[in-house]
mmCIF file of C-alpha atoms and ligand atoms in Angstrom:
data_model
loop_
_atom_site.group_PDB
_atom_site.id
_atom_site.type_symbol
_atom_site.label_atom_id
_atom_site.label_comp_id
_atom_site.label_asym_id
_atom_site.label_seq_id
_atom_site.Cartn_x
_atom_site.Cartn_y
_atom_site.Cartn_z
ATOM 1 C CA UNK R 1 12.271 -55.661 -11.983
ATOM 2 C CA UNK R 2 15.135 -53.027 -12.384
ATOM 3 C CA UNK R 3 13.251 -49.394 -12.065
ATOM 4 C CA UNK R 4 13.867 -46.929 -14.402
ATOM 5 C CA UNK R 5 16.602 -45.016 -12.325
ATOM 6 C CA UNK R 6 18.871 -47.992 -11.382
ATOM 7 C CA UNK R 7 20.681 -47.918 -14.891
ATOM 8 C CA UNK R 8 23.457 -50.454 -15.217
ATOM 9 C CA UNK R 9 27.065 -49.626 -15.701
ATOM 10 C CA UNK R 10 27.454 -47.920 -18.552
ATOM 11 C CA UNK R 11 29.473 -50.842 -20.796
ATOM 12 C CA UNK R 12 32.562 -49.803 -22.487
ATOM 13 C CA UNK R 13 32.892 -49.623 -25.871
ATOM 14 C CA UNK R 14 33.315 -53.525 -26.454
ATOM 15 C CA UNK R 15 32.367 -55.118 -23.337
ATOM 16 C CA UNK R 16 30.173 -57.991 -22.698
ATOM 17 C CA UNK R 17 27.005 -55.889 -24.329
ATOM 18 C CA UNK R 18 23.386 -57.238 -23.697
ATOM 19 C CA UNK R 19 24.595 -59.324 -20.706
ATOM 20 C CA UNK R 20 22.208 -62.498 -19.732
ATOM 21 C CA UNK R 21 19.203 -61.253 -21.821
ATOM 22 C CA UNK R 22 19.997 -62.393 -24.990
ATOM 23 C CA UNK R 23 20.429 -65.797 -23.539
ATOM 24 C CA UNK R 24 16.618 -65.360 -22.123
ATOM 25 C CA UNK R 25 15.075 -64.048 -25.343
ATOM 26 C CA UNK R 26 16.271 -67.349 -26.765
ATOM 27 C CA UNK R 27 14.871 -69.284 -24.649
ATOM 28 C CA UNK R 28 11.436 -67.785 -25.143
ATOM 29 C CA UNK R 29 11.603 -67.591 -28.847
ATOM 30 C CA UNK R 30 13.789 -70.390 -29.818
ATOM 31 C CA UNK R 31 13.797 -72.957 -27.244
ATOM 32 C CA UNK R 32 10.454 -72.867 -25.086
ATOM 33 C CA UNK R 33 8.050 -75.111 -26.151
ATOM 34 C CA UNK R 34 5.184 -73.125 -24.360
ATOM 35 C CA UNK R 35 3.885 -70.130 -26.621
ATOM 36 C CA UNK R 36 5.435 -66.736 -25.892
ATOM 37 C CA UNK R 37 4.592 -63.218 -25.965
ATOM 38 C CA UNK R 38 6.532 -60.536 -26.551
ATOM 39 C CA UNK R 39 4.435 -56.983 -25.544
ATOM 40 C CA UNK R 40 5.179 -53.629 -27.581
ATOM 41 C CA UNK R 41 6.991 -50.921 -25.778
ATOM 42 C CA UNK R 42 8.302 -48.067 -27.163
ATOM 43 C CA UNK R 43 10.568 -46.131 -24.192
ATOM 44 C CA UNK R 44 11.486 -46.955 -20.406
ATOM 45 C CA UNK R 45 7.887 -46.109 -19.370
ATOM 46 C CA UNK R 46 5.760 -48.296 -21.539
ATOM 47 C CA UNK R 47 8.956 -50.780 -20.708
ATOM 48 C CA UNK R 48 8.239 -50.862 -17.325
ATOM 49 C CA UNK R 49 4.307 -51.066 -17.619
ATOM 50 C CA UNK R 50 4.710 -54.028 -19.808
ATOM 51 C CA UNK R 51 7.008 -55.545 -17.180
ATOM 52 C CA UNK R 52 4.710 -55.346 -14.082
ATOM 53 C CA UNK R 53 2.179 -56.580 -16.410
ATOM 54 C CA UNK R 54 4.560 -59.701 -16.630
ATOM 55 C CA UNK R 55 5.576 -60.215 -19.550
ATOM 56 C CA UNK R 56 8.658 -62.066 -19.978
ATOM 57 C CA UNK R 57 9.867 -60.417 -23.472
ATOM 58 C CA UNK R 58 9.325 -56.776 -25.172
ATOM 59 C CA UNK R 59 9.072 -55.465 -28.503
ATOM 60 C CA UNK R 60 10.752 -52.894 -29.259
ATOM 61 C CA UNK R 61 8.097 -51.435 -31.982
ATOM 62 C CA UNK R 62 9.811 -49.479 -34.980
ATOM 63 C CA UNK R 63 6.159 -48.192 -35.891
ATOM 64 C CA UNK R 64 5.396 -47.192 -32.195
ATOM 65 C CA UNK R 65 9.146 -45.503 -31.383
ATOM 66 C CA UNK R 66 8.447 -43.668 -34.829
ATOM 67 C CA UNK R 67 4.733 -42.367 -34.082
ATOM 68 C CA UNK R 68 6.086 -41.221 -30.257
ATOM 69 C CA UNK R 69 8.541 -39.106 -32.001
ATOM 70 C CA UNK R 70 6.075 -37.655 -34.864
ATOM 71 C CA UNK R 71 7.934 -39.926 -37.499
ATOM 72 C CA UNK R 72 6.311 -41.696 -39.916
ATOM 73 C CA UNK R 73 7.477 -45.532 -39.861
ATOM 74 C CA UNK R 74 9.460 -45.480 -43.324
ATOM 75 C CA UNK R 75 12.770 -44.940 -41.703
ATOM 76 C CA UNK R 76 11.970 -41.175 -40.995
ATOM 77 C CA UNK R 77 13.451 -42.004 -37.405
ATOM 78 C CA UNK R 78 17.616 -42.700 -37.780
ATOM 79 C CA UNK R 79 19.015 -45.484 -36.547
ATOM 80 C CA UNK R 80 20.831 -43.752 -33.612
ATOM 81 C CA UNK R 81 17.338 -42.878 -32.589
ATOM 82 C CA UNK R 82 16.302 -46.107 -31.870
ATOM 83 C CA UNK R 83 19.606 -47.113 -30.703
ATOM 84 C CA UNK R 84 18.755 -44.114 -27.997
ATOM 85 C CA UNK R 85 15.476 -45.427 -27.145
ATOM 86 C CA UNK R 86 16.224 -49.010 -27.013
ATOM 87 C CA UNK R 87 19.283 -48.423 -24.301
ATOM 88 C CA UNK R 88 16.459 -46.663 -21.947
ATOM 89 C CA UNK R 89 13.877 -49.306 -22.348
ATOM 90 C CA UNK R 90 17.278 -51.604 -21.059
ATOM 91 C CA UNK R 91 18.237 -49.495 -18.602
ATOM 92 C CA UNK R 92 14.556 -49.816 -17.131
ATOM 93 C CA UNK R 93 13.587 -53.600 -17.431
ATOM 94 C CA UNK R 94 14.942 -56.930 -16.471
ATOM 95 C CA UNK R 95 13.043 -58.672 -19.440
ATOM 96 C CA UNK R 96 14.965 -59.308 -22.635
ATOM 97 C CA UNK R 97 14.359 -56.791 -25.577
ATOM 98 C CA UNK R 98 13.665 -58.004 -29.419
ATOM 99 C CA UNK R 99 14.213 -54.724 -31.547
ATOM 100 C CA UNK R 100 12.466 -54.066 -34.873
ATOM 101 C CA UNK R 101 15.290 -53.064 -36.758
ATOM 102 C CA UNK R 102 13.451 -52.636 -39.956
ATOM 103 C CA UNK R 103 15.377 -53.733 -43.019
ATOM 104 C CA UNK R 104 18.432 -53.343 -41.573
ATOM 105 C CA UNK R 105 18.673 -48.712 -42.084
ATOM 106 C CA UNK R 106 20.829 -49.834 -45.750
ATOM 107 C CA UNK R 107 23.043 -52.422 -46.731
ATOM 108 C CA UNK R 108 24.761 -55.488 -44.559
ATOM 109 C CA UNK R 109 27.282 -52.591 -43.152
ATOM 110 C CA UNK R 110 24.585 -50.677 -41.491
ATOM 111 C CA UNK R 111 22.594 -53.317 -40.534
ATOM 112 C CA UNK R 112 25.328 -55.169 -38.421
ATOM 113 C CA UNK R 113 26.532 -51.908 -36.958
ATOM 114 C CA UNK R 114 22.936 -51.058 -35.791
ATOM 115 C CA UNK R 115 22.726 -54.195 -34.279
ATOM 116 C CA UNK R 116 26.248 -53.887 -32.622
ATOM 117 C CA UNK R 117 25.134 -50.681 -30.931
ATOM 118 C CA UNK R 118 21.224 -51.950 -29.960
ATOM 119 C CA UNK R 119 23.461 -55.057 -28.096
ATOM 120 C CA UNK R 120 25.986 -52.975 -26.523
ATOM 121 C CA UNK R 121 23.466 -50.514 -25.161
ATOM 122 C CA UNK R 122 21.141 -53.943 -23.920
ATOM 123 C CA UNK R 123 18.858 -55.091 -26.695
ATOM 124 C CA UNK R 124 18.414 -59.164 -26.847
ATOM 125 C CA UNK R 125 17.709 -59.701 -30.487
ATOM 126 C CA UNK R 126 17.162 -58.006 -33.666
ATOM 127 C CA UNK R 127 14.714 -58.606 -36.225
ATOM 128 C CA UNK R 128 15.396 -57.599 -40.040
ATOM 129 C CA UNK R 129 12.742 -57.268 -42.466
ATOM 130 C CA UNK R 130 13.508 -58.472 -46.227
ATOM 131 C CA UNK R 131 12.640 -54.688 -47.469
ATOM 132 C CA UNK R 132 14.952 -52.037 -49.180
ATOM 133 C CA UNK R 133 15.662 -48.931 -46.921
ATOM 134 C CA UNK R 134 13.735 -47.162 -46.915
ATOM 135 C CA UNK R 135 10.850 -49.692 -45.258
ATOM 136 C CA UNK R 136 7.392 -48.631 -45.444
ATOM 137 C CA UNK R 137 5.262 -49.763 -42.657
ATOM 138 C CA UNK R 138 3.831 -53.186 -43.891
ATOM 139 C CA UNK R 139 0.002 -52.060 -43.507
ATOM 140 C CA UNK R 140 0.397 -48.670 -45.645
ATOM 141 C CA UNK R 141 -0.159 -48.595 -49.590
ATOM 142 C CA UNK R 142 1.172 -51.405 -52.051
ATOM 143 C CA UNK R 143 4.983 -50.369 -52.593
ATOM 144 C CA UNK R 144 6.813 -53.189 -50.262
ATOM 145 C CA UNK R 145 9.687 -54.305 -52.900
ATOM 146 C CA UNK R 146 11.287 -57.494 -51.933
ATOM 147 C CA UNK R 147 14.683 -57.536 -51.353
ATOM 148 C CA UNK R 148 16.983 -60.174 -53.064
ATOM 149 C CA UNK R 149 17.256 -62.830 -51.599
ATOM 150 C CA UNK R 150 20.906 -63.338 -51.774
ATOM 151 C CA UNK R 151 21.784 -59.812 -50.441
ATOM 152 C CA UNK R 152 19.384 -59.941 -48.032
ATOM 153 C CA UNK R 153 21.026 -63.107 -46.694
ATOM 154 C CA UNK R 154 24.408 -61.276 -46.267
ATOM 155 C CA UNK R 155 22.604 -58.504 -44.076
ATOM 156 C CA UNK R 156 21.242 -61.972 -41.854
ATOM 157 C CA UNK R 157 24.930 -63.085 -41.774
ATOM 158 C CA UNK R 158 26.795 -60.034 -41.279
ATOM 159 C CA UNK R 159 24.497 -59.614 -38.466
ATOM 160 C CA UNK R 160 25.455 -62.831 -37.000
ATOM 161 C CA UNK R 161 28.715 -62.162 -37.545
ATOM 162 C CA UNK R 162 28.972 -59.012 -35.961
ATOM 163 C CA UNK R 163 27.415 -59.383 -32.560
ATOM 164 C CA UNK R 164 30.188 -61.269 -30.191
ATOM 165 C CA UNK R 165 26.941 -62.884 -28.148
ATOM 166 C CA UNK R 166 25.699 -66.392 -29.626
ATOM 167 C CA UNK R 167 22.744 -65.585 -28.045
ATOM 168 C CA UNK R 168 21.702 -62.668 -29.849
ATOM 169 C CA UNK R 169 18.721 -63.581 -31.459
ATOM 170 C CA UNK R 170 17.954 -62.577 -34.960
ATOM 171 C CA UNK R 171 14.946 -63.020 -36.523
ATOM 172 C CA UNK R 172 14.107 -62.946 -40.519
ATOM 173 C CA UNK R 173 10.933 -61.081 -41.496
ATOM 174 C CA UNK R 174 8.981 -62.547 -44.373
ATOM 175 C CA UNK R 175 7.297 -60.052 -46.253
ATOM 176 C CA UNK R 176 6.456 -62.066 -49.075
ATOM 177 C CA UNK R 177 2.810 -62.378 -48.007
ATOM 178 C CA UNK R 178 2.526 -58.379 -47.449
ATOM 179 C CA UNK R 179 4.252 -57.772 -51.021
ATOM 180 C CA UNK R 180 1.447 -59.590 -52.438
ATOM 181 C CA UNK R 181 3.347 -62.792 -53.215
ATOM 182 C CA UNK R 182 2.119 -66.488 -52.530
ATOM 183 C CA UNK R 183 3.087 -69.011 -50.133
ATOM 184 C CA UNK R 184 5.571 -70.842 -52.686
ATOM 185 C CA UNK R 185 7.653 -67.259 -52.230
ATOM 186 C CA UNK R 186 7.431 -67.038 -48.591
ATOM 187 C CA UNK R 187 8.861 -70.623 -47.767
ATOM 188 C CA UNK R 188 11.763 -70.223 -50.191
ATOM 189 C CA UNK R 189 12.797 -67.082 -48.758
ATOM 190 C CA UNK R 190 12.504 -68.886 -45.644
ATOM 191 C CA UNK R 191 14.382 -71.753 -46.592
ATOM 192 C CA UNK R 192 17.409 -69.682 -47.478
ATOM 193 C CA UNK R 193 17.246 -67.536 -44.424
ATOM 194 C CA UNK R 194 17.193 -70.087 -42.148
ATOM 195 C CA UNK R 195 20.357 -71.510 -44.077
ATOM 196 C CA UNK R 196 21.627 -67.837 -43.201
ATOM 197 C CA UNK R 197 21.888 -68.246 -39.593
ATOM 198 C CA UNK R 198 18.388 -66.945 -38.952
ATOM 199 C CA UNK R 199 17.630 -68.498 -35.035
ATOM 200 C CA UNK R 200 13.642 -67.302 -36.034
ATOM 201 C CA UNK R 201 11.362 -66.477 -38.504
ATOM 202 C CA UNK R 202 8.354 -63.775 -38.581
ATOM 203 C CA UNK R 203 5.931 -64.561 -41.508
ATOM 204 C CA UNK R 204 3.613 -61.558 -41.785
ATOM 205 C CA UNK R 205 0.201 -60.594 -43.038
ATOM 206 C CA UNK R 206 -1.986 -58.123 -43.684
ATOM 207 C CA UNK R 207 -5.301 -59.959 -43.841
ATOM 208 C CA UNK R 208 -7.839 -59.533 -41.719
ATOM 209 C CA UNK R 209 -7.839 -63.695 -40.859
ATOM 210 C CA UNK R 210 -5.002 -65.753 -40.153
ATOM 211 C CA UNK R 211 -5.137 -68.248 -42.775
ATOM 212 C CA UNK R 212 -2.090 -67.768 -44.516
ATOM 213 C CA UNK R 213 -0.258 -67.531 -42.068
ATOM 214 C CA UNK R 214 -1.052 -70.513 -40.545
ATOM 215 C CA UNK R 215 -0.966 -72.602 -43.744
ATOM 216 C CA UNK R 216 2.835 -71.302 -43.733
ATOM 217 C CA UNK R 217 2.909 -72.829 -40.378
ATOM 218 C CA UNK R 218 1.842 -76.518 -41.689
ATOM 219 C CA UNK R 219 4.085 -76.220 -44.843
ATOM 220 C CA UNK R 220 7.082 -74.815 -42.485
ATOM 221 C CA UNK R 221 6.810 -77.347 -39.910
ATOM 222 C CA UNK R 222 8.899 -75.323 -37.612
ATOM 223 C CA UNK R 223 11.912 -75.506 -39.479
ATOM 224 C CA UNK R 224 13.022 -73.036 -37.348
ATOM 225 C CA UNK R 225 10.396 -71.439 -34.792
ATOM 226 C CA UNK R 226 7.858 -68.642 -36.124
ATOM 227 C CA UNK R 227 6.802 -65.892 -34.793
ATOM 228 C CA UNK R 228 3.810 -63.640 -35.402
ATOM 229 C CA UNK R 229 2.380 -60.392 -35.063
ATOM 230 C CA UNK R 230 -1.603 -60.658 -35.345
ATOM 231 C CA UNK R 231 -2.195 -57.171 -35.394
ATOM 232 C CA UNK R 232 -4.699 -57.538 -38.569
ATOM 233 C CA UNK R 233 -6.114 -60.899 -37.629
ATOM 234 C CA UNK R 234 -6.982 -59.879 -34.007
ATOM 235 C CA UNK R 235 -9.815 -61.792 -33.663
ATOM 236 C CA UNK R 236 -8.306 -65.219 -34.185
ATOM 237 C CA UNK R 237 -8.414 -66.526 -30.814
ATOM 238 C CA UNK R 238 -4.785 -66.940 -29.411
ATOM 239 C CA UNK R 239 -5.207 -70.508 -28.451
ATOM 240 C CA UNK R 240 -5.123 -71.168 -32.386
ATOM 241 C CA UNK R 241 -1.027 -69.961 -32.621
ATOM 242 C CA UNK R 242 -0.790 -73.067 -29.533
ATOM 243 C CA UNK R 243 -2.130 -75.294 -31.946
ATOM 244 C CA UNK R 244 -0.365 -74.507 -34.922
ATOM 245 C CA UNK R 245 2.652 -74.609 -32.859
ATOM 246 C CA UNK R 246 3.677 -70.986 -33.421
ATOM 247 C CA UNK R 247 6.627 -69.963 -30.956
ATOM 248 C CA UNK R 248 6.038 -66.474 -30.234
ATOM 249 C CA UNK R 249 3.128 -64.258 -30.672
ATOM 250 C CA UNK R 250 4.285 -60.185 -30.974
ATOM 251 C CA UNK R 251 1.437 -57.636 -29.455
ATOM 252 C CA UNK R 252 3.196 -55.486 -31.443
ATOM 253 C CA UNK R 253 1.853 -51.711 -30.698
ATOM 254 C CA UNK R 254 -0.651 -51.690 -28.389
ATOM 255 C CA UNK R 255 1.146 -49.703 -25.523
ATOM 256 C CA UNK R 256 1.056 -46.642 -28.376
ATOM 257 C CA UNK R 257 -2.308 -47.358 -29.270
ATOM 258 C CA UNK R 258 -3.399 -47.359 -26.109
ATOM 259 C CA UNK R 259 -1.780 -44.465 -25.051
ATOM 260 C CA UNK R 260 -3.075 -42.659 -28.013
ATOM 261 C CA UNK R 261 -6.180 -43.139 -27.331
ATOM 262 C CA UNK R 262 -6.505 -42.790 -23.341
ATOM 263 C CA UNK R 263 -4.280 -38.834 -23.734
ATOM 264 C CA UNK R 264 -7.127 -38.346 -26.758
ATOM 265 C CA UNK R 265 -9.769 -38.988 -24.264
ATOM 266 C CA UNK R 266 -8.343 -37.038 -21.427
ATOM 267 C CA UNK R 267 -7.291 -33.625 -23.657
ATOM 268 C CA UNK R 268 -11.186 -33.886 -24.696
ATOM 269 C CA UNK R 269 -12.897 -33.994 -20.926
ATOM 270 C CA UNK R 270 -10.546 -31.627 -19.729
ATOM 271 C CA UNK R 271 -11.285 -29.044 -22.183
ATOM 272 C CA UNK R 272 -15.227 -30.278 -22.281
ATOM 273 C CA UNK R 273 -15.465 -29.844 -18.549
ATOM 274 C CA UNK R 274 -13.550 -26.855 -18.270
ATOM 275 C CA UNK R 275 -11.107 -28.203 -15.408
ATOM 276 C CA UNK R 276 -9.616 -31.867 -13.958
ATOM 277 C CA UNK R 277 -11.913 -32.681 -11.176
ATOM 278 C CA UNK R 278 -13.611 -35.079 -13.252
ATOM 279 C CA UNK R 279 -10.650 -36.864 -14.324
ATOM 280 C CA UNK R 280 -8.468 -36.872 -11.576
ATOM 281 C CA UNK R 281 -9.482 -40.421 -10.702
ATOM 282 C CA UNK R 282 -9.178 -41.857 -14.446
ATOM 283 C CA UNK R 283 -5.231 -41.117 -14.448
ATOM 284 C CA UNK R 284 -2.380 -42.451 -12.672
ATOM 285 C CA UNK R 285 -1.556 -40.677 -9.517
ATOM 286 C CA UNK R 286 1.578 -38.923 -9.067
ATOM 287 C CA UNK R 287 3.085 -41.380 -6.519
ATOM 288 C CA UNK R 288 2.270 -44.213 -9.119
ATOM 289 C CA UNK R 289 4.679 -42.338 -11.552
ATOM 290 C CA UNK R 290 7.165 -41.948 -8.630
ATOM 291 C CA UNK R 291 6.875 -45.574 -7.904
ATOM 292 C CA UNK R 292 7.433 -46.478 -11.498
ATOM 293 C CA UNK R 293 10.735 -44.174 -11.658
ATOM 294 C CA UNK R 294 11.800 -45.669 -8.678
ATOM 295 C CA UNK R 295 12.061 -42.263 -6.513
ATOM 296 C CA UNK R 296 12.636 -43.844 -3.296
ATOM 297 C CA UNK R 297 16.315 -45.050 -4.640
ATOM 298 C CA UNK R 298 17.336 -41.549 -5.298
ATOM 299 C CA UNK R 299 15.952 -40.641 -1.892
ATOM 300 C CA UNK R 300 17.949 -43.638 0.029
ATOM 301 C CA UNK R 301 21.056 -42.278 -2.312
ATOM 302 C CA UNK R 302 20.989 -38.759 -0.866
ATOM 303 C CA UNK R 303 20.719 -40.161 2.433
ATOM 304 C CA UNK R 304 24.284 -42.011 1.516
ATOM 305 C CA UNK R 305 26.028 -39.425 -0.518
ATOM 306 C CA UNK R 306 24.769 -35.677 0.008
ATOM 307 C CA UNK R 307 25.984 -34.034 3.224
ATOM 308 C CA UNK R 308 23.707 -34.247 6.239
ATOM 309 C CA UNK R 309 20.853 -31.313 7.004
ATOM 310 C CA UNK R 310 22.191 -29.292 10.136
HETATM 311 C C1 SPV F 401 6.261 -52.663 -35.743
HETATM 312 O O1 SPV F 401 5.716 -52.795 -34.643
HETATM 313 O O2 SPV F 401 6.911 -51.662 -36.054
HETATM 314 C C2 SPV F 401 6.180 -53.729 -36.734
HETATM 315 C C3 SPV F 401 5.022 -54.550 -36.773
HETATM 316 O O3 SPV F 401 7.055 -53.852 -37.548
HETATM 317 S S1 SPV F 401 3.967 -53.884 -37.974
HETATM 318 O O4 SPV F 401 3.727 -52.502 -37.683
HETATM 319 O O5 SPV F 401 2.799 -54.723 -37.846
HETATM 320 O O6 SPV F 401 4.565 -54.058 -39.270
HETATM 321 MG MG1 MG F 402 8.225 -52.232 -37.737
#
């Protein structure tokens, strides 16, 4: 695990980017034949969490890096933002980083730029939804226009193109399904994505079951290997994506939801009980936070480099 404070060289404007983790994102999303996970985090700390946890890959959540800056997830955040975010979720994990990047913030130009910078500042992959910019998040309102399919293609191959690293994963989101479209839509788009250079596709749903999304599985036959994110269907027990021979499963913003929820609970008993004693036990401790942040290196550090105490 690399702590948050042991940041890597910074890379010069060219050099050899991500490093090794594109090369181990691929192997959990396109090669591994065991089901993968890939756990939402949206900055160094939630990084870092999901790391100890043990997760092997991380998600780099457009929706939750959005809602932890007050942005609504339509593109309100630029892409520089993420870019920002992504290299200090890098700096602070080992494990290889797959970042939403929306529909690509505009045309083929700005999507293989974006994914230039998210590679030289770390990220493993980068997965482009077939939207117009700006995206809407997939689970608000009805307006989710399709892009073409041909133009969305050259924003999957000028992505390719761009990043120097084979590696780089880059994975094609179907929202067919969301848009309201059938199955007949979804697997064509597929089919010419996957001629694009796509190394992975991500059929998504909004329905509360996972039926369609696994009957795009059987008709698919892992052309190339699909990944989900069962955020509506929760309750379909994960053992069914093994079956169906799904590659890699997304958690894809529970970190922010949980987060939400445990600070909503805390502001409320502190102000209910007039004081912390009651909840000093519920949060981390201090010296957890120091341990996460890696305090100890900066402690050895002045020991090397800041003059002795007389
Ligand atoms: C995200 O995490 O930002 C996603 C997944 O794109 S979803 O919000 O389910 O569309
Ligand atoms: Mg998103």
């Amino acid at each position: 695990m690399r702590p948050l404070s042991a940041t890597r060289p910074r890379r010069p404007y060219t050099a050899t980017g991500a490093g090794e983790v594109p090369t181990l994102l691929r192997a959990l999303v396109c090669d591994s034949r065991e089901l993968s996970f890939l756990m939402e985090a949206h900055d160094a700390l939630s990084a870092v969490i999901a790391e100890h946890a043990g997760f092997e890959g991380l998600w780099a959540s457009g929706l939750s890096i959005a809602s932890t800056l007050g942005y609504r997830d339509a593109n309100e955040a630029s892409w520089t933002q993420v870019v920002e975010t992504v290299e200090r979720m890098a700096d602070a994990t080992s494990k290889p980083i797959l970042v939403d990047g929306d529909s690509g913030f505009g045309n083929f130009n700005n999507a293989r730029l974006a994914a230039l910078k998210i590679w030289q500042r770390g990220a493993a992959g980068m997965c482009l939804e077939d939207k117009g910019f700006p995206k809407m998040n997939s689970f608000v309102g009805d307006r989710h226009p399709l892009a073409d399919i041909k133009e969305f293609c050259g924003r999957l191959k000028a992505v390719k193109d761009r990043v120097p690293d084979p590696d780089f994963v880059v994975v094609a989101r179907l929202e067919a399904l969301i848009a309201g479209h059938g199955l007949d839509e979804a697997l064509d788009r597929a089919h010419a994505y996957s001629e694009a250079g796509a190394d992975a596709i991500l059929i998504h749903s909004r329905k509360s079951t996972a039926e369609e999304i696994l009957e795009f599985a059987r008709a698919w036959q892992n052309r190339l290997p699909v990944v989900i994110v069962p955020t509506r269907y929760f309750k379909t027990p994960t053992s069914v994506y093994r079956d169906a021979g799904v590659s890699t499963v997304i958690w894809a913003n529970h970190n922010m939801r949980a987060a939400v929820a445990a600070m909503r609970n805390v502001c409320r008993r502190i102000r209910d009980e007039d004081g912390i004693i009651g909840v000093e036990g519920d949060v981390a401790s201090l010296e957890e936070v120091f341990g996460l942040i890696d305090y100890d290196e900066l402690a050895a550090a002045e020991g090397r480099y800041l003059p002795a105490r007389p």
